[in-house]
mmCIF file of C-alpha atoms in Angstrom:
data_model
loop_
_atom_site.group_PDB
_atom_site.id
_atom_site.type_symbol
_atom_site.label_atom_id
_atom_site.label_comp_id
_atom_site.label_asym_id
_atom_site.label_seq_id
_atom_site.Cartn_x
_atom_site.Cartn_y
_atom_site.Cartn_z
ATOM 1 C CA MET A 15 120.253 128.037 -48.694
ATOM 2 C CA GLN A 16 120.305 127.034 -44.989
ATOM 3 C CA LYS A 17 118.191 130.088 -44.118
ATOM 4 C CA VAL A 18 115.629 129.136 -46.790
ATOM 5 C CA ILE A 19 115.365 125.609 -45.377
ATOM 6 C CA LEU A 20 114.940 127.004 -41.854
ATOM 7 C CA TYR A 21 112.166 129.354 -42.951
ATOM 8 C CA VAL A 22 110.381 126.488 -44.705
ATOM 9 C CA LEU A 23 110.626 124.341 -41.561
ATOM 10 C CA LEU A 24 109.348 127.172 -39.371
ATOM 11 C CA PHE A 25 106.371 127.638 -41.719
ATOM 12 C CA PHE A 26 105.256 124.056 -41.163
ATOM 13 C CA LEU A 27 105.864 123.956 -37.367
ATOM 14 C CA PRO A 28 102.743 123.885 -35.148
ATOM 15 C CA VAL A 29 101.531 127.172 -33.685
ATOM 16 C CA GLY A 30 103.317 127.872 -30.393
ATOM 17 C CA TYR A 31 106.302 125.696 -31.296
ATOM 18 C CA SER A 32 109.701 127.311 -31.125
ATOM 19 C CA VAL A 33 113.241 126.510 -32.201
ATOM 20 C CA THR A 34 114.171 126.689 -28.518
ATOM 21 C CA ASN A 35 111.587 123.987 -27.743
ATOM 22 C CA HIS A 36 113.074 121.893 -30.531
ATOM 23 C CA LYS A 37 116.593 122.277 -29.130
ATOM 24 C CA ASP A 38 115.405 121.322 -25.638
ATOM 25 C CA SER A 39 113.623 118.300 -27.096
ATOM 26 C CA VAL A 40 116.742 117.203 -28.975
ATOM 27 C CA LEU A 41 118.889 117.581 -25.845
ATOM 28 C CA LEU A 42 116.380 115.605 -23.771
ATOM 29 C CA THR A 43 116.172 112.866 -26.412
ATOM 30 C CA SER A 44 119.968 112.670 -26.538
ATOM 31 C CA ALA A 45 120.213 112.398 -22.741
ATOM 32 C CA THR A 46 117.518 109.705 -22.715
ATOM 33 C CA SER A 47 119.379 107.688 -25.359
ATOM 34 C CA GLU A 48 122.615 107.978 -23.371
ATOM 35 C CA CYS A 49 120.822 106.865 -20.213
ATOM 36 C CA GLU A 50 119.232 103.860 -21.930
ATOM 37 C CA LYS A 51 122.573 102.811 -23.400
ATOM 38 C CA LEU A 52 124.303 103.068 -20.012
ATOM 39 C CA TYR A 53 121.510 101.072 -18.365
ATOM 40 C CA ILE A 54 121.980 98.278 -20.916
ATOM 41 C CA ASP A 55 125.790 98.432 -20.822
ATOM 42 C CA MET A 56 125.685 98.028 -17.039
ATOM 43 C CA HIS A 57 123.392 94.975 -17.368
ATOM 44 C CA LEU A 58 120.829 96.456 -14.996
ATOM 45 C CA GLU A 59 117.744 94.982 -16.686
ATOM 46 C CA ASN A 60 115.616 92.975 -14.217
ATOM 47 C CA ILE A 61 117.745 94.329 -11.367
ATOM 48 C CA VAL A 62 117.273 98.102 -11.208
ATOM 49 C CA ASN A 63 114.030 99.948 -11.947
ATOM 50 C CA TYR A 64 114.694 101.983 -15.115
ATOM 51 C CA ALA A 65 112.649 105.016 -13.979
ATOM 52 C CA ALA A 66 114.687 105.167 -10.768
ATOM 53 C CA PHE A 67 117.920 104.837 -12.734
ATOM 54 C CA GLU A 68 116.866 107.549 -15.189
ATOM 55 C CA GLN A 69 116.162 110.036 -12.412
ATOM 56 C CA ALA A 70 119.441 109.158 -10.698
ATOM 57 C CA PHE A 71 121.237 109.620 -14.026
ATOM 58 C CA ILE A 72 119.754 113.109 -14.471
ATOM 59 C CA GLY A 73 120.822 114.112 -10.976
ATOM 60 C CA TYR A 74 124.258 112.597 -11.482
ATOM 61 C CA ASN A 75 124.781 114.819 -14.509
ATOM 62 C CA LYS A 76 123.312 117.915 -12.867
ATOM 63 C CA VAL A 77 124.893 117.920 -9.395
ATOM 64 C CA GLN A 78 128.345 119.421 -9.839
ATOM 65 C CA GLU A 79 129.434 119.149 -6.187
ATOM 66 C CA LYS A 80 130.131 115.426 -6.473
ATOM 67 C CA ASN A 81 133.786 114.511 -6.897
ATOM 68 C CA ARG A 82 133.607 110.857 -7.905
ATOM 69 C CA ASP A 83 131.824 108.790 -10.571
ATOM 70 C CA ILE A 84 129.821 106.673 -8.139
ATOM 71 C CA ILE A 85 126.139 107.006 -7.306
ATOM 72 C CA THR A 86 124.129 105.048 -4.755
ATOM 73 C CA LEU A 87 120.494 104.446 -5.661
ATOM 74 C CA ILE A 88 117.860 103.372 -3.127
ATOM 75 C CA ASP A 89 114.543 102.262 -4.628
ATOM 76 C CA PHE A 90 111.732 102.501 -2.096
ATOM 77 C CA THR A 91 109.161 101.170 -4.551
ATOM 78 C CA LYS A 92 110.575 97.768 -3.616
ATOM 79 C CA PRO A 93 109.754 96.041 -0.312
ATOM 80 C CA SER A 94 112.271 95.894 2.520
ATOM 81 C CA THR A 95 112.513 92.135 1.989
ATOM 82 C CA GLU A 96 114.277 92.692 -1.356
ATOM 83 C CA GLU A 97 117.633 94.193 -2.208
ATOM 84 C CA ARG A 98 116.909 97.808 -3.091
ATOM 85 C CA LEU A 99 120.188 99.681 -2.590
ATOM 86 C CA TYR A 100 122.583 99.744 -5.530
ATOM 87 C CA VAL A 101 126.071 101.218 -5.705
ATOM 88 C CA LEU A 102 126.828 102.095 -9.314
ATOM 89 C CA ASP A 103 130.158 103.016 -10.877
ATOM 90 C CA MET A 104 129.028 105.209 -13.755
ATOM 91 C CA LYS A 105 132.476 105.524 -15.332
ATOM 92 C CA GLN A 106 133.451 101.861 -15.221
ATOM 93 C CA LYS A 107 129.818 100.888 -15.953
ATOM 94 C CA ARG A 108 129.635 98.413 -13.092
ATOM 95 C CA LEU A 109 127.170 97.481 -10.376
ATOM 96 C CA LEU A 110 129.416 97.376 -7.315
ATOM 97 C CA TYR A 111 126.925 96.400 -4.602
ATOM 98 C CA SER A 112 123.299 95.354 -4.275
ATOM 99 C CA SER A 113 121.937 95.271 -0.732
ATOM 100 C CA LEU A 114 119.003 95.287 1.618
ATOM 101 C CA VAL A 115 118.395 98.650 3.282
ATOM 102 C CA SER A 116 115.959 99.834 5.934
ATOM 103 C CA HIS A 117 113.514 102.735 5.899
ATOM 104 C CA GLY A 118 112.145 104.870 8.725
ATOM 105 C CA ARG A 119 109.714 103.257 11.154
ATOM 106 C CA ASN A 120 106.976 105.786 10.369
ATOM 107 C CA SER A 121 107.453 105.555 6.608
ATOM 108 C CA GLY A 122 105.603 102.250 6.387
ATOM 109 C CA GLU A 123 105.720 98.554 7.169
ATOM 110 C CA ASN A 124 107.309 96.420 4.428
ATOM 111 C CA TYR A 125 107.039 99.283 1.926
ATOM 112 C CA ALA A 126 108.087 102.897 2.471
ATOM 113 C CA THR A 127 105.167 105.091 1.432
ATOM 114 C CA SER A 128 105.344 108.211 3.624
ATOM 115 C CA PHE A 129 108.274 110.624 3.765
ATOM 116 C CA SER A 130 109.296 113.651 5.778
ATOM 117 C CA ASN A 131 112.062 116.181 6.350
ATOM 118 C CA GLU A 132 110.869 116.971 9.888
ATOM 119 C CA ASN A 133 112.674 116.332 13.151
ATOM 120 C CA GLY A 134 111.093 113.556 15.174
ATOM 121 C CA SER A 135 109.117 112.183 12.234
ATOM 122 C CA TYR A 136 111.122 108.943 12.159
ATOM 123 C CA LYS A 137 110.483 108.890 8.423
ATOM 124 C CA SER A 138 112.822 108.537 5.471
ATOM 125 C CA SER A 139 113.487 111.519 3.213
ATOM 126 C CA LEU A 140 113.628 111.245 -0.564
ATOM 127 C CA GLY A 141 115.922 112.965 -3.039
ATOM 128 C CA PHE A 142 119.595 113.642 -3.641
ATOM 129 C CA TYR A 143 122.349 113.700 -1.040
ATOM 130 C CA LEU A 144 126.127 114.026 -1.031
ATOM 131 C CA THR A 145 128.130 111.682 1.161
ATOM 132 C CA GLU A 146 130.651 113.281 3.497
ATOM 133 C CA SER A 147 132.916 111.956 6.265
ATOM 134 C CA THR A 148 132.707 108.856 8.440
ATOM 135 C CA TYR A 149 132.678 108.556 12.228
ATOM 136 C CA GLU A 150 132.209 106.011 14.994
ATOM 137 C CA GLY A 151 128.876 106.568 16.723
ATOM 138 C CA LYS A 152 126.241 104.719 18.719
ATOM 139 C CA ASN A 153 125.486 102.659 15.592
ATOM 140 C CA GLY A 154 129.152 101.985 14.903
ATOM 141 C CA TYR A 155 130.858 103.012 11.675
ATOM 142 C CA SER A 156 128.627 105.626 10.071
ATOM 143 C CA LEU A 157 128.577 107.956 7.065
ATOM 144 C CA VAL A 158 127.374 111.578 7.195
ATOM 145 C CA LEU A 159 124.812 112.591 4.542
ATOM 146 C CA ASN A 160 124.234 116.129 3.304
ATOM 147 C CA GLY A 161 120.711 116.589 1.919
ATOM 148 C CA LEU A 162 120.838 118.741 -1.213
ATOM 149 C CA GLU A 163 117.141 119.524 -1.663
ATOM 150 C CA ARG A 164 115.605 122.345 0.340
ATOM 151 C CA GLY A 165 112.416 121.399 2.123
ATOM 152 C CA ILE A 166 112.820 117.771 1.069
ATOM 153 C CA ASN A 167 115.930 116.407 2.802
ATOM 154 C CA ASP A 168 118.040 119.424 3.841
ATOM 155 C CA ARG A 169 117.539 118.626 7.542
ATOM 156 C CA ALA A 170 119.394 115.330 7.217
ATOM 157 C CA LYS A 171 122.321 116.456 9.371
ATOM 158 C CA GLU A 172 120.035 118.097 11.919
ATOM 159 C CA ARG A 173 118.073 114.834 12.119
ATOM 160 C CA ALA A 174 121.268 112.715 12.239
ATOM 161 C CA ILE A 175 120.221 110.831 9.111
ATOM 162 C CA VAL A 176 123.309 108.773 8.247
ATOM 163 C CA ILE A 177 124.224 105.460 6.657
ATOM 164 C CA HIS A 178 125.187 102.810 9.208
ATOM 165 C CA GLY A 179 124.980 99.104 9.836
ATOM 166 C CA ALA A 180 122.287 97.600 12.073
ATOM 167 C CA PRO A 181 121.299 94.111 13.217
ATOM 168 C CA TYR A 182 117.669 94.843 12.255
ATOM 169 C CA SER A 183 118.827 95.171 8.632
ATOM 170 C CA ASN A 184 120.466 91.751 8.473
ATOM 171 C CA PRO A 185 118.918 89.207 6.038
ATOM 172 C CA SER A 186 117.912 86.893 8.894
ATOM 173 C CA VAL A 187 115.337 89.453 10.058
ATOM 174 C CA ILE A 188 113.309 88.994 6.847
ATOM 175 C CA ALA A 189 111.844 85.778 8.287
ATOM 176 C CA SER A 190 109.609 88.000 10.437
ATOM 177 C CA GLY A 191 107.933 89.338 7.273
ATOM 178 C CA ARG A 192 109.891 92.562 6.778
ATOM 179 C CA LEU A 193 113.230 94.156 7.560
ATOM 180 C CA GLY A 194 113.584 96.110 10.770
ATOM 181 C CA ARG A 195 113.112 99.880 10.556
ATOM 182 C CA SER A 196 115.222 102.844 11.587
ATOM 183 C CA GLN A 197 114.525 106.363 12.850
ATOM 184 C CA GLY A 198 114.895 107.542 9.258
ATOM 185 C CA CYS A 199 118.396 106.341 8.394
ATOM 186 C CA PRO A 200 119.113 104.029 5.457
ATOM 187 C CA ALA A 201 120.599 101.264 7.627
ATOM 188 C CA LEU A 202 122.519 98.403 6.020
ATOM 189 C CA PRO A 203 123.234 94.779 6.933
ATOM 190 C CA GLN A 204 126.204 94.729 9.300
ATOM 191 C CA ALA A 205 128.355 92.575 7.003
ATOM 192 C CA LEU A 206 128.027 95.067 4.131
ATOM 193 C CA SER A 207 127.922 98.403 5.913
ATOM 194 C CA LYS A 208 131.669 99.021 6.190
ATOM 195 C CA PRO A 209 132.656 98.028 2.619
ATOM 196 C CA ILE A 210 129.751 100.015 1.154
ATOM 197 C CA ILE A 211 130.472 103.076 3.303
ATOM 198 C CA ASN A 212 134.155 102.962 2.369
ATOM 199 C CA THR A 213 133.215 102.766 -1.315
ATOM 200 C CA ILE A 214 130.808 105.718 -1.319
ATOM 201 C CA LYS A 215 132.217 108.084 1.326
ATOM 202 C CA GLY A 216 133.757 111.446 0.536
ATOM 203 C CA GLY A 217 131.606 113.204 -2.036
ATOM 204 C CA THR A 218 129.566 110.662 -3.987
ATOM 205 C CA LEU A 219 125.906 111.075 -4.829
ATOM 206 C CA LEU A 220 123.028 109.212 -3.160
ATOM 207 C CA TYR A 221 119.515 109.218 -4.597
ATOM 208 C CA ILE A 222 116.494 107.871 -2.710
ATOM 209 C CA TYR A 223 113.625 107.121 -5.122
ATOM 210 C CA ALA A 224 109.983 106.309 -4.480
ATOM 211 C CA ASP A 225 107.934 107.294 -7.573
ATOM 212 C CA ASP A 226 106.467 110.071 -5.430
ATOM 213 C CA HIS A 227 104.634 112.818 -7.348
ATOM 214 C CA LYS A 228 104.865 115.284 -4.462
ATOM 215 C CA TYR A 229 108.651 114.936 -4.439
ATOM 216 C CA LEU A 230 108.910 115.367 -8.207
ATOM 217 C CA ALA A 231 106.809 118.533 -8.049
ATOM 218 C CA GLN A 232 109.218 120.023 -5.469
ATOM 219 C CA SER A 233 112.587 118.849 -6.789
ATOM 220 C CA ASN A 234 114.702 121.493 -8.532
ATOM 221 C CA ILE A 235 117.277 118.882 -9.482
ATOM 222 C CA LEU A 236 114.700 116.919 -11.493
ATOM 223 C CA SER A 237 112.899 119.940 -12.933
ATOM 224 C CA SER A 238 113.935 119.053 -16.514
ATOM 225 C CA TYR A 239 112.625 115.523 -15.993
ATOM 226 C CA THR A 240 109.244 116.631 -14.653
ATOM 227 C CA ALA A 241 108.889 119.168 -17.480
ATOM 228 C CA SER A 242 109.124 116.308 -19.973
ATOM 229 C CA LEU A 243 106.355 114.243 -18.361
#
């Protein structure tokens, strides 16, 4: 009886449609529903851009190297004068931190609009990273980032792109019209840098978002997302 029903369904499916396509569609719909539910459960409406959260959610589920249920999302569609870094506990369904964060000096003025993986570009790089160890450097307490996407951010270590605190990222700087800018690092306000670094260090995921079509076309991690667009 089940076979008869299946044959009948296949007869009425559009030309070129396959059961495999249907399964992929069902899986994608299920993942989208789970993402929407988590977004609502975490009370992120009017705080976090849903498209940014959805892409971060896909990466969070795809990147197996992470060893904790925390993801940091940076939304570069927002200006530097607004909080645009979010530390999210996906298991406990909590927003742990919301903070200002800088972008690279050659990525733009108040908005980050240009991105690069090249040495000496002084631009931010998009995509997914894993956090590693901490160290004391010229910018104080800092967190090493490992870029996971080839050709997009995999030169992060070579470029010394790390998370650190900086006076040019403090809220008082906003009076000048924008936050100060880095050489490509996501620099935090000094009062928040240490607690945030200690929360996300040691194998959590970081995603830097910018609604950038060039990035989406290159990203292997978000290939299932781009295929659905």
